[in-house]
Amino acid sequence: MHYIRRPSWHLSESAATPESVFMNRRAFLAGAVGAAALAAAPGAAEARPAEIPWTPEAPRNPAYADAGRPVTRERVNAAYNNFYEFGSHKKIASAAQALKSDPWTVEIDGLCAHPQRIGFEDLVKKMPVEERVYRHRCVEAWSMVVPWIGFPLAELVKLAEPTSDAKFVRFETAADRDAMPGLRQRWYPWPYTEGVTIEEAMNPLPFMVTGAYGKTLHKQFGAPMRLHLPWKFGFKSLKSITRISFTADRPVGFWEELQASEYGFWANVNPEVPHPRWSQARERVLGTDEKIPTQLFNGYGEEVAHLYKGKEDLGRALWM
Ligand code: MTE
């Protein structure tokens, strides 16, 4: 079998839908109708409005109110997504509307005092929901700024109460063969999984995202709940999470399993450590013509650099 090791992250920008196509579309309305319209590919029939089971009301956390750059326009973000379950290209928004995100259950298991199967809405009710504006840097050298709504991963960890044997948190994405055509690509190690250390999970930055742009999460963003780790490359921030497990052993992520030398476990953003096939020194700001210098830890070093003290011997692996 010809084993496709290269994710199509190296697709050129010209392969993405020109923004002007979307700018001309009529229906950039607020709310669900707008969201569904945004999701439709140009020329495709308008998608039906998504059902919105829960309306986020979230105060903006002043500590994360300003990402130092303008927020990426919603229509740009909503039309340029990586979600391989729906296709190995950026225009998956329309296909992603097949995701059945309501009802949704999350399994919390492994080495913890309170393993449980919990409905998404019941989980959210227990959590301090807020808005945070975060920078988002893909390993493919593009970036955006997103006003996420959600709650700190640390709060979910506290709810589960991991035992002292738990050293890592492993996350798993839904794998619905009927809704997700990408799952037919059998050379990928589905389901999409990722992991962090317990120390990383307890840091204040990791965010369980349940909304964006003042709305429930668009399906193409990973409805109803995805992770965002703003100091790591975007592939660590998995979407549509169904399972969260506390483990003693280090989990191996989806891309690490495919190509460990290119997509490692740590994947901290560092402009000085190139990907084996391209530089990470600069990033293309989506929705603009700008290319700007990439920052160490994507600019979040003050919050997270201490997590990696004493791990310097990991060398390149710490960064990629
Ligand atoms: N999660 C799942 N389940 N499947 C994916 O293909 N792609 C990752 C990450 N999470 C991916 C995923 C990558 S490579 C990136 S850059 C971000 O999602 C993109 O998130 P966005 O589409 O909201 O920008």
GROMACS .gro file of C-alpha atoms and ligand atoms in nm:
model
  344
    1MET     CA    1   0.000   0.000   0.000
    2HIS     CA    2   0.119   0.346  -0.078
    3TYR     CA    3   0.131   0.495   0.267
    4ILE     CA    4   0.044   0.862   0.258
    5ARG     CA    5   0.263   1.012   0.523
    6ARG     CA    6   0.223   1.372   0.428
    7PRO     CA    7  -0.085   1.543   0.558
    8SER     CA    8  -0.212   1.788   0.301
    9TRP     CA    9  -0.110   2.068   0.536
   10HIS     CA   10   0.145   2.150   0.270
   11LEU     CA   11  -0.138   2.243   0.030
   12SER     CA   12  -0.068   2.580  -0.118
   13GLU     CA   13  -0.282   2.879  -0.026
   14SER     CA   14  -0.418   2.884  -0.379
   15ALA     CA   15  -0.588   2.554  -0.301
   16ALA     CA   16  -0.801   2.733  -0.044
   17THR     CA   17  -1.120   2.912  -0.135
   18PRO     CA   18  -1.048   3.275  -0.218
   19GLU     CA   19  -1.183   3.492   0.058
   20SER     CA   20  -1.354   3.719  -0.195
   21VAL     CA   21  -1.587   3.434  -0.288
   22PHE     CA   22  -1.708   3.426   0.067
   23MET     CA   23  -1.708   3.804   0.107
   24ASN     CA   24  -1.963   3.825  -0.173
   25ARG     CA   25  -2.200   3.585  -0.015
   26ARG     CA   26  -2.511   3.748   0.112
   27ALA     CA   27  -2.584   3.574   0.435
   28PHE     CA   28  -2.325   3.662   0.692
   29LEU     CA   29  -2.592   3.694   0.951
   30ALA     CA   30  -2.551   3.662   1.322
   31GLY     CA   31  -2.638   3.331   1.481
   32ALA     CA   32  -2.707   2.986   1.356
   33VAL     CA   33  -2.844   3.080   1.017
   34GLY     CA   34  -2.527   3.274   0.945
   35ALA     CA   35  -2.317   2.987   1.071
   36ALA     CA   36  -2.484   2.740   0.840
   37ALA     CA   37  -2.453   2.974   0.545
   38LEU     CA   38  -2.086   3.019   0.619
   39ALA     CA   39  -2.046   2.646   0.624
   40ALA     CA   40  -2.173   2.599   0.272
   41ALA     CA   41  -1.910   2.576   0.002
   42PRO     CA   42  -1.944   2.823  -0.285
   43GLY     CA   43  -2.191   2.692  -0.536
   44ALA     CA   44  -2.324   2.432  -0.296
   45ALA     CA   45  -2.682   2.444  -0.174
   46GLU     CA   46  -2.721   2.645   0.146
   47ALA     CA   47  -2.681   2.415   0.444
   48ARG     CA   48  -2.975   2.391   0.682
   49PRO     CA   49  -2.937   2.601   0.996
   50ALA     CA   50  -2.761   2.401   1.263
   51GLU     CA   51  -2.959   2.318   1.572
   52ILE     CA   52  -2.840   2.523   1.864
   53PRO     CA   53  -2.916   2.333   2.184
   54TRP     CA   54  -2.730   2.562   2.415
   55THR     CA   55  -2.659   2.934   2.397
   56PRO     CA   56  -2.326   3.037   2.538
   57GLU     CA   57  -2.323   3.332   2.770
   58ALA     CA   58  -1.968   3.385   2.862
   59PRO     CA   59  -1.788   3.680   3.019
   60ARG     CA   60  -1.459   3.764   2.852
   61ASN     CA   61  -1.166   3.676   3.079
   62PRO     CA   62  -0.966   4.003   3.103
   63ALA     CA   63  -0.638   3.807   3.120
   64TYR     CA   64  -0.706   3.679   2.766
   65ALA     CA   65  -0.904   3.964   2.617
   66ASP     CA   66  -0.639   4.079   2.372
   67ALA     CA   67  -0.421   3.850   2.164
   68GLY     CA   68  -0.212   4.141   2.038
   69ARG     CA   69  -0.346   4.103   1.686
   70PRO     CA   70  -0.691   4.151   1.533
   71VAL     CA   71  -0.939   3.866   1.565
   72THR     CA   72  -0.960   3.663   1.242
   73ARG     CA   73  -1.291   3.724   1.068
   74GLU     CA   74  -1.535   3.445   1.134
   75ARG     CA   75  -1.605   3.388   0.768
   76VAL     CA   76  -1.233   3.333   0.700
   77ASN     CA   77  -1.193   3.094   0.991
   78ALA     CA   78  -1.515   2.903   0.918
   79ALA     CA   79  -1.409   2.831   0.559
   80TYR     CA   80  -1.051   2.713   0.621
   81ASN     CA   81  -1.031   2.413   0.851
   82ASN     CA   82  -0.834   2.100   0.919
   83PHE     CA   83  -1.069   1.818   1.015
   84TYR     CA   84  -0.942   1.506   0.839
   85GLU     CA   85  -1.248   1.306   0.938
   86PHE     CA   86  -1.429   1.515   0.674
   87GLY     CA   87  -1.154   1.528   0.413
   88SER     CA   88  -0.782   1.592   0.382
   89HIS     CA   89  -0.815   1.950   0.258
   90LYS     CA   90  -0.930   2.284   0.397
   91LYS     CA   91  -1.281   2.305   0.254
   92ILE     CA   92  -1.452   2.058   0.484
   93ALA     CA   93  -1.708   2.301   0.630
   94SER     CA   94  -1.995   2.178   0.420
   95ALA     CA   95  -1.919   1.807   0.477
   96ALA     CA   96  -1.879   1.868   0.851
   97GLN     CA   97  -2.247   1.965   0.879
   98ALA     CA   98  -2.316   1.587   0.881
   99LEU     CA   99  -2.160   1.564   1.227
  100LYS     CA  100  -2.427   1.467   1.481
  101SER     CA  101  -2.325   1.686   1.772
  102ASP     CA  102  -2.650   1.669   1.972
  103PRO     CA  103  -2.698   1.466   2.187
  104TRP     CA  104  -2.331   1.419   2.279
  105THR     CA  105  -2.176   1.214   2.554
  106VAL     CA  106  -1.824   1.233   2.689
  107GLU     CA  107  -1.653   0.938   2.856
  108ILE     CA  108  -1.411   1.028   3.135
  109ASP     CA  109  -1.212   0.722   3.239
  110GLY     CA  110  -0.879   0.570   3.333
  111LEU     CA  111  -0.678   0.650   3.644
  112CYS     CA  112  -0.916   0.884   3.826
  113ALA     CA  113  -1.145   0.881   4.130
  114HIS     CA  114  -1.457   0.985   3.936
  115PRO     CA  115  -1.481   0.807   3.601
  116GLN     CA  116  -1.812   0.892   3.435
  117ARG     CA  117  -2.015   0.910   3.119
  118ILE     CA  118  -2.157   1.257   3.109
  119GLY     CA  119  -2.379   1.445   2.866
  120PHE     CA  120  -2.214   1.749   2.707
  121GLU     CA  121  -2.468   1.992   2.848
  122ASP     CA  122  -2.445   1.844   3.200
  123LEU     CA  123  -2.069   1.878   3.186
  124VAL     CA  124  -2.082   2.239   3.071
  125LYS     CA  125  -2.326   2.324   3.354
  126LYS     CA  126  -2.056   2.222   3.605
  127MET     CA  127  -1.790   2.438   3.443
  128PRO     CA  128  -1.697   2.809   3.465
  129VAL     CA  129  -1.764   2.915   3.105
  130GLU     CA  130  -1.586   3.224   2.975
  131GLU     CA  131  -1.447   3.379   2.659
  132ARG     CA  132  -1.076   3.389   2.575
  133VAL     CA  133  -0.912   3.537   2.269
  134TYR     CA  134  -0.625   3.306   2.171
  135ARG     CA  135  -0.364   3.294   1.897
  136HIS     CA  136  -0.379   2.969   1.700
  137ARG     CA  137  -0.068   2.852   1.508
  138CYS     CA  138  -0.086   2.555   1.272
  139VAL     CA  139   0.226   2.344   1.205
  140GLU     CA  140   0.165   2.435   0.842
  141ALA     CA  141   0.282   2.793   0.916
  142TRP     CA  142  -0.049   2.977   0.909
  143SER     CA  143  -0.217   3.140   1.204
  144MET     CA  144  -0.531   3.310   1.322
  145VAL     CA  145  -0.680   3.471   1.631
  146VAL     CA  146  -1.001   3.324   1.767
  147PRO     CA  147  -1.246   3.441   2.035
  148TRP     CA  148  -1.317   3.101   2.189
  149ILE     CA  149  -1.582   3.026   2.450
  150GLY     CA  150  -1.521   2.739   2.689
  151PHE     CA  151  -1.373   2.640   3.023
  152PRO     CA  152  -1.024   2.556   3.152
  153LEU     CA  153  -0.922   2.193   3.101
  154ALA     CA  154  -0.785   2.211   3.459
  155GLU     CA  155  -1.145   2.232   3.588
  156LEU     CA  156  -1.237   1.909   3.411
  157VAL     CA  157  -0.926   1.740   3.551
  158LYS     CA  158  -1.030   1.850   3.901
  159LEU     CA  159  -1.377   1.705   3.844
  160ALA     CA  160  -1.227   1.367   3.750
  161GLU     CA  161  -0.965   1.372   4.029
  162PRO     CA  162  -0.682   1.174   3.872
  163THR     CA  163  -0.492   0.933   4.097
  164SER     CA  164  -0.121   0.981   4.165
  165ASP     CA  165  -0.045   0.715   3.900
  166ALA     CA  166  -0.198   0.928   3.625
  167LYS     CA  167   0.080   1.106   3.436
  168PHE     CA  168  -0.095   1.191   3.110
  169VAL     CA  169  -0.435   1.285   2.968
  170ARG     CA  170  -0.539   1.121   2.643
  171PHE     CA  171  -0.816   1.265   2.425
  172GLU     CA  172  -1.016   1.095   2.154
  173THR     CA  173  -1.231   1.236   1.873
  174ALA     CA  174  -1.560   1.083   1.760
  175ALA     CA  175  -1.531   0.825   1.482
  176ASP     CA  176  -1.867   0.805   1.306
  177ARG     CA  177  -1.829   0.610   0.983
  178ASP     CA  178  -2.164   0.728   0.849
  179ALA     CA  179  -2.101   1.098   0.903
  180MET     CA  180  -1.725   1.111   0.844
  181PRO     CA  181  -1.609   1.015   0.494
  182GLY     CA  182  -1.244   1.060   0.593
  183LEU     CA  183  -1.265   0.741   0.798
  184ARG     CA  184  -1.270   0.545   0.473
  185GLN     CA  185  -0.907   0.646   0.430
  186ARG     CA  186  -0.792   0.341   0.619
  187TRP     CA  187  -0.423   0.428   0.622
  188TYR     CA  188  -0.494   0.690   0.888
  189PRO     CA  189  -0.494   0.562   1.249
  190TRP     CA  190  -0.851   0.657   1.344
  191PRO     CA  191  -0.984   0.768   1.578
  192TYR     CA  192  -0.793   1.098   1.600
  193THR     CA  193  -0.622   1.106   1.939
  194GLU     CA  194  -0.387   1.340   2.122
  195GLY     CA  195  -0.235   1.375   2.466
  196VAL     CA  196  -0.072   1.606   2.716
  197THR     CA  197   0.102   1.557   3.049
  198ILE     CA  198  -0.096   1.608   3.370
  199GLU     CA  199   0.119   1.915   3.441
  200GLU     CA  200   0.028   2.060   3.102
  201ALA     CA  201  -0.339   1.980   3.158
  202MET     CA  202  -0.336   2.158   3.495
  203ASN     CA  203  -0.180   2.473   3.351
  204PRO     CA  204  -0.436   2.757   3.325
  205LEU     CA  205  -0.401   2.792   2.945
  206PRO     CA  206  -0.549   2.469   2.798
  207PHE     CA  207  -0.907   2.548   2.704
  208MET     CA  208  -1.198   2.315   2.639
  209VAL     CA  209  -1.376   2.503   2.365
  210THR     CA  210  -1.755   2.491   2.339
  211GLY     CA  211  -1.820   2.804   2.135
  212ALA     CA  212  -1.661   3.075   1.922
  213TYR     CA  213  -1.753   3.421   1.799
  214GLY     CA  214  -2.029   3.439   2.063
  215LYS     CA  215  -2.207   3.124   1.941
  216THR     CA  216  -2.208   2.752   1.997
  217LEU     CA  217  -1.923   2.587   1.814
  218HIS     CA  218  -1.954   2.550   1.436
  219LYS     CA  219  -1.931   2.187   1.337
  220GLN     CA  220  -1.618   2.246   1.131
  221PHE     CA  221  -1.448   2.386   1.445
  222GLY     CA  222  -1.510   2.057   1.627
  223ALA     CA  223  -1.858   2.080   1.780
  224PRO     CA  224  -1.970   2.043   2.045
  225MET     CA  225  -1.635   2.047   2.229
  226ARG     CA  226  -1.270   2.064   2.120
  227LEU     CA  227  -0.942   2.143   2.288
  228HIS     CA  228  -0.718   2.443   2.229
  229LEU     CA  229  -0.354   2.446   2.343
  230PRO     CA  230  -0.240   2.787   2.222
  231TRP     CA  231   0.136   2.737   2.272
  232LYS     CA  232   0.146   2.414   2.070
  233PHE     CA  233   0.101   2.346   1.702
  234GLY     CA  234  -0.265   2.318   1.609
  235PHE     CA  235  -0.266   1.944   1.543
  236LYS     CA  236  -0.252   1.888   1.921
  237SER     CA  237  -0.587   2.071   1.960
  238LEU     CA  238  -0.825   1.795   1.865
  239LYS     CA  239  -1.191   1.837   1.779
  240SER     CA  240  -1.526   1.680   1.869
  241ILE     CA  241  -1.397   1.506   2.182
  242THR     CA  242  -1.580   1.193   2.302
  243ARG     CA  243  -1.332   1.047   2.546
  244ILE     CA  244  -1.083   1.179   2.801
  245SER     CA  245  -0.863   0.922   2.975
  246PHE     CA  246  -0.606   0.948   3.251
  247THR     CA  247  -0.310   0.721   3.178
  248ALA     CA  248   0.026   0.617   3.323
  249ASP     CA  249   0.183   0.580   2.977
  250ARG     CA  250   0.241   0.856   2.728
  251PRO     CA  251  -0.029   0.850   2.461
  252VAL     CA  252   0.075   0.844   2.096
  253GLY     CA  253  -0.118   1.097   1.891
  254PHE     CA  254  -0.270   1.052   1.547
  255TRP     CA  255   0.003   1.237   1.356
  256GLU     CA  256   0.282   1.106   1.577
  257GLU     CA  257   0.173   0.754   1.489
  258LEU     CA  258   0.184   0.840   1.119
  259GLN     CA  259   0.512   1.030   1.117
  260ALA     CA  260   0.682   1.085   1.452
  261SER     CA  261   0.980   1.271   1.305
  262GLU     CA  262   0.748   1.544   1.175
  263TYR     CA  263   0.468   1.557   1.434
  264GLY     CA  264   0.593   1.476   1.782
  265PHE     CA  265   0.426   1.453   2.120
  266TRP     CA  266   0.543   1.788   2.258
  267ALA     CA  267   0.499   2.005   1.948
  268ASN     CA  268   0.569   2.336   2.124
  269VAL     CA  269   0.589   2.629   1.883
  270ASN     CA  270   0.948   2.741   1.819
  271PRO     CA  271   1.043   2.964   1.523
  272GLU     CA  272   1.402   2.838   1.534
  273VAL     CA  273   1.325   2.471   1.488
  274PRO     CA  274   1.212   2.406   1.132
  275HIS     CA  275   0.973   2.133   1.035
  276PRO     CA  276   1.179   1.883   0.831
  277ARG     CA  277   1.015   2.016   0.513
  278TRP     CA  278   0.961   2.387   0.580
  279SER     CA  279   1.064   2.676   0.804
  280GLN     CA  280   0.866   2.770   1.113
  281ALA     CA  281   1.027   3.115   1.140
  282ARG     CA  282   0.725   3.305   1.005
  283GLU     CA  283   0.353   3.252   0.972
  284ARG     CA  284   0.089   3.357   0.724
  285VAL     CA  285  -0.191   3.548   0.899
  286LEU     CA  286  -0.513   3.411   0.754
  287GLY     CA  287  -0.747   3.670   0.605
  288THR     CA  288  -0.461   3.918   0.545
  289ASP     CA  289  -0.158   3.949   0.316
  290GLU     CA  290   0.072   3.954   0.614
  291LYS     CA  291   0.355   3.720   0.704
  292ILE     CA  292   0.477   3.781   1.057
  293PRO     CA  293   0.756   3.636   1.273
  294THR     CA  294   0.650   3.334   1.479
  295GLN     CA  295   0.701   3.366   1.854
  296LEU     CA  296   0.852   3.110   2.088
  297PHE     CA  297   0.567   2.913   2.250
  298ASN     CA  298   0.343   3.118   2.019
  299GLY     CA  299   0.397   3.408   2.261
  300TYR     CA  300   0.273   3.218   2.569
  301GLY     CA  301   0.617   3.147   2.720
  302GLU     CA  302   0.548   3.335   3.042
  303GLU     CA  303   0.263   3.094   3.118
  304VAL     CA  304   0.420   2.766   3.003
  305ALA     CA  305   0.802   2.778   2.969
  306HIS     CA  306   0.846   2.649   3.325
  307LEU     CA  307   0.671   2.324   3.227
  308TYR     CA  308   0.973   2.229   3.016
  309LYS     CA  309   1.256   2.313   3.259
  310GLY     CA  310   1.472   2.004   3.292
  311LYS     CA  311   1.336   1.857   2.969
  312GLU     CA  312   1.596   2.029   2.750
  313ASP     CA  313   1.756   1.691   2.672
  314LEU     CA  314   1.451   1.614   2.459
  315GLY     CA  315   1.611   1.855   2.212
  316ARG     CA  316   1.427   1.884   1.883
  317ALA     CA  317   1.147   1.657   2.009
  318LEU     CA  318   1.034   1.925   2.252
  319TRP     CA  319   0.962   2.151   1.958
  320MET     CA  320   0.848   1.912   1.692
  321MTE     N1  321  -0.901   1.733   1.524
  321MTE     C1  322  -0.950   1.631   1.455
  321MTE     N2  323  -1.035   1.546   1.515
  321MTE     N3  324  -0.919   1.608   1.324
  321MTE     C2  325  -0.828   1.689   1.260
  321MTE     O1  326  -0.798   1.666   1.141
  321MTE     N4  327  -0.681   1.885   1.274
  321MTE     C3  328  -0.594   1.959   1.366
  321MTE     C4  329  -0.674   2.020   1.482
  321MTE     N5  330  -0.768   1.925   1.535
  321MTE     C5  331  -0.773   1.799   1.330
  321MTE     C6  332  -0.815   1.819   1.463
  321MTE     C7  333  -0.517   2.064   1.300
  321MTE     S1  334  -0.390   2.014   1.202
  321MTE     C8  335  -0.539   2.196   1.322
  321MTE     S2  336  -0.435   2.316   1.262
  321MTE     C9  337  -0.659   2.241   1.394
  321MTE     O2  338  -0.743   2.134   1.435
  321MTE    C10  339  -0.740   2.332   1.304
  321MTE     O3  340  -0.846   2.387   1.375
  321MTE     P1  341  -0.943   2.488   1.298
  321MTE     O4  342  -0.997   2.416   1.179
  321MTE     O5  343  -1.047   2.525   1.399
  321MTE     O6  344  -0.855   2.605   1.259
   0.00000   0.00000   0.00000
